Short mmCIF file of C-alpha atoms in Angstrom, two decimals:
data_model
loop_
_atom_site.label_atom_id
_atom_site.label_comp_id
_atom_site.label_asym_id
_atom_site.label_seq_id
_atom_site.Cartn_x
_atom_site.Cartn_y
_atom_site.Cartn_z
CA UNK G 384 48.96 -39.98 -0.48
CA UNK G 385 50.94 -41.30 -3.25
CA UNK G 386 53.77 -44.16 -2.22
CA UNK G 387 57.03 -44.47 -3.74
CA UNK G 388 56.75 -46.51 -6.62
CA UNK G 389 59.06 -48.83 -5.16
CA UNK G 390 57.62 -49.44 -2.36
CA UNK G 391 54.25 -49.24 -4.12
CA UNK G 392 55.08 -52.44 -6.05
CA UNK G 393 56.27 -54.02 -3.12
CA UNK G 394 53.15 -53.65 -1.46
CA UNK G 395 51.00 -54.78 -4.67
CA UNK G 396 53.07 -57.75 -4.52
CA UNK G 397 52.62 -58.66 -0.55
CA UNK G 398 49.15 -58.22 -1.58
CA UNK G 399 48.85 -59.65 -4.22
CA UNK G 400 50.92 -63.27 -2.77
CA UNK G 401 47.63 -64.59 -0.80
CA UNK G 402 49.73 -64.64 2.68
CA UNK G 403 48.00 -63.94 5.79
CA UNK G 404 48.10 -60.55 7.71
CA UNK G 405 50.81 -60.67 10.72
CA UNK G 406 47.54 -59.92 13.26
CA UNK G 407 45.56 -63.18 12.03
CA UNK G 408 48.39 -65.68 12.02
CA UNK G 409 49.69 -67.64 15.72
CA UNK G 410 52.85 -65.92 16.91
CA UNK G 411 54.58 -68.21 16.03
CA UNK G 412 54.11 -67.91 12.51
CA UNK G 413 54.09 -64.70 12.67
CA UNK G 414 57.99 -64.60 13.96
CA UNK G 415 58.94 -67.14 10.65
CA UNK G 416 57.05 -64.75 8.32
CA UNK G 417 59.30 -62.12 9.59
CA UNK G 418 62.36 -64.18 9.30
CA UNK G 419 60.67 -64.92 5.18
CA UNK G 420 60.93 -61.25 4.89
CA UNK G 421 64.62 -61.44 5.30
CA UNK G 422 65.04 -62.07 1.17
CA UNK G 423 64.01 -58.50 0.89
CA UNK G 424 66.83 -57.15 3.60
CA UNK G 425 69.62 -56.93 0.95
CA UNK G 426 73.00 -58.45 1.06
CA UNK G 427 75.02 -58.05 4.62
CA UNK G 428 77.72 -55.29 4.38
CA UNK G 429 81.10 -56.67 5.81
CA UNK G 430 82.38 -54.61 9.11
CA UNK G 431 85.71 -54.47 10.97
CA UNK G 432 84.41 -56.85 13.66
CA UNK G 433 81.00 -58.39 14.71
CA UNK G 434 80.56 -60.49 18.01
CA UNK G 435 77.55 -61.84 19.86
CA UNK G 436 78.08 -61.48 24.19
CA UNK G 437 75.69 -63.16 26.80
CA UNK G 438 74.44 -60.53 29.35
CA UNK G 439 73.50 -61.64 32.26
CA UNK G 440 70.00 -59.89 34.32
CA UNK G 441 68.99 -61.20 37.59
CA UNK G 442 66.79 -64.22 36.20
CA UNK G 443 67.83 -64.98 33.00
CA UNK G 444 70.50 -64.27 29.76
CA UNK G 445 69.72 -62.33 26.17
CA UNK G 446 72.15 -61.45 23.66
CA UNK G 447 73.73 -58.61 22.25
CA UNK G 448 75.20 -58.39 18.76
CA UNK G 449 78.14 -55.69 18.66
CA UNK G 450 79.35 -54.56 15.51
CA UNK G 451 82.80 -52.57 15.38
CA UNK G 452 83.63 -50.07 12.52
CA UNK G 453 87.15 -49.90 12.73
CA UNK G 454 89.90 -51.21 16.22
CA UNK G 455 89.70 -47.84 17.05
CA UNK G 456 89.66 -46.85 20.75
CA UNK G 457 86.69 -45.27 22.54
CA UNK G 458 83.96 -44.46 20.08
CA UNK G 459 81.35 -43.76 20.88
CA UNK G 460 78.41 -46.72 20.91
CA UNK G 461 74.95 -46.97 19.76
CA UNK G 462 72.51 -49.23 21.24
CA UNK G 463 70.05 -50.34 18.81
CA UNK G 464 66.48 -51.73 19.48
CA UNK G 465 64.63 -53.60 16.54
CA UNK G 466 61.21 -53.61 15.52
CA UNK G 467 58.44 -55.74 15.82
CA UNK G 468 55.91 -55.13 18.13
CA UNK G 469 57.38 -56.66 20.87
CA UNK G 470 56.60 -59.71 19.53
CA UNK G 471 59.20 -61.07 16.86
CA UNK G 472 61.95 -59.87 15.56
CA UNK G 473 66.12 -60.33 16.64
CA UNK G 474 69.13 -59.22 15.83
CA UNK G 475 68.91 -60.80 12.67
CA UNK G 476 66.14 -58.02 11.55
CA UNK G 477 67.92 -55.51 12.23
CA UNK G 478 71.73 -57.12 11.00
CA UNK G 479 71.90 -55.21 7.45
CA UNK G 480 70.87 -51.61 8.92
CA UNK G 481 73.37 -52.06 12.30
CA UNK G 482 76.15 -52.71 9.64
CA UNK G 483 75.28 -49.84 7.33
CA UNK G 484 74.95 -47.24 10.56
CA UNK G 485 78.30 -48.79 12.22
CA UNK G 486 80.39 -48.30 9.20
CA UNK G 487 79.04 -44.74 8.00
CA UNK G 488 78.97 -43.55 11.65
CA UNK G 489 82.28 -44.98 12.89
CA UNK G 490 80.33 -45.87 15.73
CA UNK G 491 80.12 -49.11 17.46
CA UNK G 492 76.86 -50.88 17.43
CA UNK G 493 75.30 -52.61 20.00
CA UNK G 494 71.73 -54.51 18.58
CA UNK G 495 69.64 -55.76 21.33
CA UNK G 496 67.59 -59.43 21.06
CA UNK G 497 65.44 -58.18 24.16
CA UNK G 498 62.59 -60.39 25.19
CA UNK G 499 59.67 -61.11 23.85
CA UNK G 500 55.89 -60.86 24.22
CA UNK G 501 53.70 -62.63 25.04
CA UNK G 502 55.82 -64.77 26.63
CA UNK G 503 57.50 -61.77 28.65
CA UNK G 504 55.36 -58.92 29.05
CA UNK G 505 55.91 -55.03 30.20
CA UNK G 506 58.45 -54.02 31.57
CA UNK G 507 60.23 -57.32 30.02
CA UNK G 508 61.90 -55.34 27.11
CA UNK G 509 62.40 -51.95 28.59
CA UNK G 510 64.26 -54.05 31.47
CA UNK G 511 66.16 -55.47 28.90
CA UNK G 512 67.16 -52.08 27.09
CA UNK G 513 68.28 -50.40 30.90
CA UNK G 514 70.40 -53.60 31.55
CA UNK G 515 72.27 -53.28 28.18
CA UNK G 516 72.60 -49.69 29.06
CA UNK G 517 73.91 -50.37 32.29
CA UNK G 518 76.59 -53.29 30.34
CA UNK G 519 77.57 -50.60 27.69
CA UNK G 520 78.66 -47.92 30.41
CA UNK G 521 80.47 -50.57 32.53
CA UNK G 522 82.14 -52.45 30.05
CA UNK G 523 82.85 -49.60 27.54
CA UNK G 524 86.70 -50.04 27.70
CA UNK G 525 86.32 -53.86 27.01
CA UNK G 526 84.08 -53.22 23.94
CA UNK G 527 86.08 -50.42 22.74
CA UNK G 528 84.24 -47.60 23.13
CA UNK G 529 83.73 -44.41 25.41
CA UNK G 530 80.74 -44.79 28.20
CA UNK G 531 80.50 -40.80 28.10
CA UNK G 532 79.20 -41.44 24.57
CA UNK G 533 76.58 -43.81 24.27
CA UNK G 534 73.07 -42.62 22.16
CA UNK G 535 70.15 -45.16 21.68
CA UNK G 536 68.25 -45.59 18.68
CA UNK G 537 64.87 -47.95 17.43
CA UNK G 538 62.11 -48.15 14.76
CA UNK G 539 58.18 -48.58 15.51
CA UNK G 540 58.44 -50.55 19.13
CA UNK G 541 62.15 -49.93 19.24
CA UNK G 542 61.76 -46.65 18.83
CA UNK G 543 59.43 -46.73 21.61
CA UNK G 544 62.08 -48.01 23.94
CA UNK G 545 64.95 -46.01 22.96
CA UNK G 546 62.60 -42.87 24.17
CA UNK G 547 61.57 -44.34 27.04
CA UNK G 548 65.12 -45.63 28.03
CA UNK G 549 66.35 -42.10 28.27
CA UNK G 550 63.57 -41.30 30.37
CA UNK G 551 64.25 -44.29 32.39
CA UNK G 552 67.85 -43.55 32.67
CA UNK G 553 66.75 -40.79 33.91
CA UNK G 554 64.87 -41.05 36.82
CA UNK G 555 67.29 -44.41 37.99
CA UNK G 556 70.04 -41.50 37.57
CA UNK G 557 71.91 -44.63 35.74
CA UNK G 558 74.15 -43.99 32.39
CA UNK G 559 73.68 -40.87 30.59
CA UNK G 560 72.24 -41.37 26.71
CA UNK G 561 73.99 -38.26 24.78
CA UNK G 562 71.46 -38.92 21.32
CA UNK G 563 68.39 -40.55 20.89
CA UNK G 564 67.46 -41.69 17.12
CA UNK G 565 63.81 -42.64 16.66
CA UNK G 566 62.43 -43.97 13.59
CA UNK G 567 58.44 -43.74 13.11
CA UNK G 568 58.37 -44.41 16.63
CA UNK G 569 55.50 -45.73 18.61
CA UNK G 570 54.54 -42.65 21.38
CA UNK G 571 51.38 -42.48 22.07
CA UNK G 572 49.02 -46.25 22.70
CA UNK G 573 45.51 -44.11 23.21
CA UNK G 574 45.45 -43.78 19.12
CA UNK G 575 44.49 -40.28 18.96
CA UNK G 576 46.13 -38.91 16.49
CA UNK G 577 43.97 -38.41 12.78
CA UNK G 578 47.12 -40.67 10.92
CA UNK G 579 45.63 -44.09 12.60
CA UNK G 580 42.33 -43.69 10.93
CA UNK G 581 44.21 -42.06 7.61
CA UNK G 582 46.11 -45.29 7.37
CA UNK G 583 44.84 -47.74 8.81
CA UNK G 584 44.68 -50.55 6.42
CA UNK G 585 46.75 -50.84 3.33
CA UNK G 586 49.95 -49.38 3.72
CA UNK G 587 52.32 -52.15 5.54
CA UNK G 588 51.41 -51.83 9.35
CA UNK G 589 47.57 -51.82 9.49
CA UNK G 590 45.59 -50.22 12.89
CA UNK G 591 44.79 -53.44 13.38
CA UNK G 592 48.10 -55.33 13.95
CA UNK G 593 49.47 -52.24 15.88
CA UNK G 594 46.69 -53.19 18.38
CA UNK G 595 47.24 -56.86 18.49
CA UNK G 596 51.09 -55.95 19.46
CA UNK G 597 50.14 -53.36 22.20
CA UNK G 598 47.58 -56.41 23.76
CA UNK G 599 50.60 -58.57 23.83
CA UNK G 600 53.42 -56.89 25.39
CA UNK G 601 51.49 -54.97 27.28
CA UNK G 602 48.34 -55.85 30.39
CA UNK G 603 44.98 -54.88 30.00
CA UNK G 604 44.92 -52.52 32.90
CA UNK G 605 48.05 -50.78 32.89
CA UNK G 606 47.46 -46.74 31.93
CA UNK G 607 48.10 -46.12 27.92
CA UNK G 608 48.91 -42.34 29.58
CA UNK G 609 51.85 -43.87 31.48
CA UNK G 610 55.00 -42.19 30.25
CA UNK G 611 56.32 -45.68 30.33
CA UNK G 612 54.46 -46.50 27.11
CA UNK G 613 53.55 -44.29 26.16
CA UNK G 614 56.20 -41.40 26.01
CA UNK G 615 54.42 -38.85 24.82
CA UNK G 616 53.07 -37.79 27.96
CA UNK G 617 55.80 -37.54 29.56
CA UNK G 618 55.43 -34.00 31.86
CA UNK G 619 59.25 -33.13 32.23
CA UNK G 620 61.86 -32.98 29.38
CA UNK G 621 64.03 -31.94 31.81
CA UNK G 622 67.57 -33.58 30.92
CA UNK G 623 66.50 -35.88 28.21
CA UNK G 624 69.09 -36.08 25.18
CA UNK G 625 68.60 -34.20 21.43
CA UNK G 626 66.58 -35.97 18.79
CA UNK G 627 66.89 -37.31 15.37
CA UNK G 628 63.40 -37.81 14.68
CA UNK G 629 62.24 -39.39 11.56
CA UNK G 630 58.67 -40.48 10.47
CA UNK G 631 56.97 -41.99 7.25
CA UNK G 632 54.24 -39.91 5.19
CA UNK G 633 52.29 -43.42 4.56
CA UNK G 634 51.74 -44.27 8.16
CA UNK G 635 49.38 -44.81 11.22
CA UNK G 636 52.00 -43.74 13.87
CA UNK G 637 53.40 -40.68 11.45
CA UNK G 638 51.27 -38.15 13.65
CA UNK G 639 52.14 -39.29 16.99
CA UNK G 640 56.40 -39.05 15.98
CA UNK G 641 55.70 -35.59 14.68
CA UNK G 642 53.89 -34.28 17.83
CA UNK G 643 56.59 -35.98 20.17
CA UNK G 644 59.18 -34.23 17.74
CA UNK G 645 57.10 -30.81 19.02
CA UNK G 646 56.38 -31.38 22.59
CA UNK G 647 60.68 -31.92 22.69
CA UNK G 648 61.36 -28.42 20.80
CA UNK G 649 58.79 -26.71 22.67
CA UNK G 650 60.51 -28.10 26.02
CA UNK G 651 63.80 -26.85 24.66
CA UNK G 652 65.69 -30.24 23.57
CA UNK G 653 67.42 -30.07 20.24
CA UNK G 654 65.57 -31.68 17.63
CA UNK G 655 65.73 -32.71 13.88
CA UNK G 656 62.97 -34.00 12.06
CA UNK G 657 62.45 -35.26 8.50
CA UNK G 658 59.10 -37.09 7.36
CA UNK G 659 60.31 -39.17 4.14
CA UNK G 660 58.00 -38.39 1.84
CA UNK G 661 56.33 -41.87 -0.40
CA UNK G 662 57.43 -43.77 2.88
CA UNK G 663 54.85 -46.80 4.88
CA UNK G 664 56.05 -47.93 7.97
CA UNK G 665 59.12 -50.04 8.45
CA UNK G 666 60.26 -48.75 5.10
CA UNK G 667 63.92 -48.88 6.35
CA UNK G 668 64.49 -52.44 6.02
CA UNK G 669 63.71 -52.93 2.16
CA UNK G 670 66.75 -50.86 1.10
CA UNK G 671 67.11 -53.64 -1.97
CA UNK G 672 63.83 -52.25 -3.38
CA UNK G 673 63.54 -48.92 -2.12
CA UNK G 674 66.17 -45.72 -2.45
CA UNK G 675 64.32 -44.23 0.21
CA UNK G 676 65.10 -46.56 2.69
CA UNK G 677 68.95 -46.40 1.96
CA UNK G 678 68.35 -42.39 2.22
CA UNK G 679 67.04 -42.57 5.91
CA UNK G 680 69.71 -44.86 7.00
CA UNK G 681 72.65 -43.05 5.72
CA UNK G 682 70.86 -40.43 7.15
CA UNK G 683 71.20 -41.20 10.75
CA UNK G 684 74.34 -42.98 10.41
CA UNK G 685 75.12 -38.87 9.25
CA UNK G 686 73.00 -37.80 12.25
CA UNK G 687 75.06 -40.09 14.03
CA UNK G 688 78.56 -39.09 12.95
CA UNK G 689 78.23 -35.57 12.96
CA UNK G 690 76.62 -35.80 17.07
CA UNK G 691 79.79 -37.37 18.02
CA UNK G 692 81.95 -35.75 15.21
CA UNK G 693 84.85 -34.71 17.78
CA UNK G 694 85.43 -37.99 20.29
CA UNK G 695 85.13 -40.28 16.79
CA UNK G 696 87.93 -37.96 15.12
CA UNK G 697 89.94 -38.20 18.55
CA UNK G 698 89.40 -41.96 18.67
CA UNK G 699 90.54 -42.44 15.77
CA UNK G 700 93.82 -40.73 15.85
CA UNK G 701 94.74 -42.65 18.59
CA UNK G 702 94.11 -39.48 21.18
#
């Protein structure tokens, strides 16, 4: 598989610097190499409005970031999950893309510093994710947007718990998710599918690390079948929201996204999928050095936009 050429150099040049793989260094280090990475982000995109609100779960506070397009009146909101393997990463990952989505979607953003592993293990996050769910319905007014129009989205880990929110959701019969957006999502932790071994080493996110996140966040015993973390085997689609599904060629998870992307069309959910073609995983966040990554963006912010085309035209208006 041939990368980008982009994204090629950038990956000679990770290489190439003598720094330690993510898996080998203490987590610690691991969360201010990610925070190192930020030079490669790009420049922040101004919005309308950005504010940072305190929500409150039964034994301890996390932060949201909220980023609003425009002073319009019920739009519809996004909650947004970052990656990192449950293990580093905030809202400051994730800042640059939640501005670029809020302002091409005319959607409100809501990015989610859930907790982290291994200090907080499964269900720490997905906790986290239902509570802000549960925050975005009931204060929807407040914020500025409509609670019958709230979609989830993630990348790698985040994508895992965007899918496994609506699922969630779901079966707590709590706020209804309209959209999911998943971005080379993490489905499926028994590693069956032929990409892991394809691309396992050399093209970003190694085999290797994605197993030293998954013994991290989540215990030794629990079932890598449970829907829970696994989402692909989930039995029922019944009442889960339409898809915007998009995976990397260049990838170890790439086969496990496409599948899920199946097993939701054959269960009769409305779903779009693109692989970007030249992509590795996390690709989104170098949009500086890569065209690609800009391209996959605007594209769900499009997704996005065009889901909730007639309450963001109405809320707008003033209707």
């Amino acid at each position: 598989m041939l990368l980008d050429p982009e994204l090629a150099e950038f990956l000679k040049n990770v290489s190439e610097s003598g720094n330690k793989a993510f898996e080998i260094m203490s987590i610690d280090d691991m969360r201010q190499a990610t925070k190192r990475l930020s030079v490669f982000y790009g420049d922040v995109e101004p919005v309308h409005k950005v504010e940072t609100r305190a929500i409150k779960a039964d034994d301890h506070d996390f932060l949201v970031r909220i980023y609003h397009p425009s002073p319009a009146k019920k739009l519809p909101m996004l909650l947004y999950f970052h990656a990192g393997g449950y293990v580093r990463g905030d809202v400051e990952l994730c800042d640059p893309i939640c501005r670029k989505i809020a302002n091409r979607s005319s959607c409100i953003v809501i990015s989610v510093n859930y907790r982290l592993a291994p200090e907080d293990k499964f269900p720490a996050a997905l906790e986290d994710a239902y509570t802000t769910l549960c925050f975005a319905h009931r204060y929807a007014h407040e914020i500025g947007g409509s609670k019958d129009h709230i979609a989830v989205a993630g990348d790698s880990t985040g994508g895992n718990l965007a899918t496994v929110l609506t699922l969630l959701t779901r079966e707590r019969k709590g706020p209804k998710i309209s959209f999911q957006i998943l971005m080379y999502p993490v489905v499926d932790y028994t590693y069956s599918f032929p990409s892991h071994e394809k691309f396992a080493k050399g093209y970003f996110m190694t085999e290797e690390a994605l197993k030293f996140y998954e013994s991290q966040y989540f215990p030794p015993d629990a079932d890598r079948k449970d829907p829970y973390i696994s989402p692909y085997f989930i039995k029922h689609f019944d009442n889960l929201p339409p898809a915007y599904i998009i995976t990397a060629e260049c990838d170890p998870v790439r086969d496990e996204g496409e599948a899920y992307a199946e097993k939701l069309k054959k269960s009769g959910i409305k779903v779009v999928h693109y692989r970007f073609k030249g992509t590795m995983h996390a690709f989104i966040y170098f949009s500086p050095i890569s065209k690609k990554a800009d391209e996959a963006i605007f594209s769900v912010a499009e997704a996005l936009h065009g889901f909730f085309r007639e309450t963001i035209e109405k809320a707008l208006h003033g209707q």
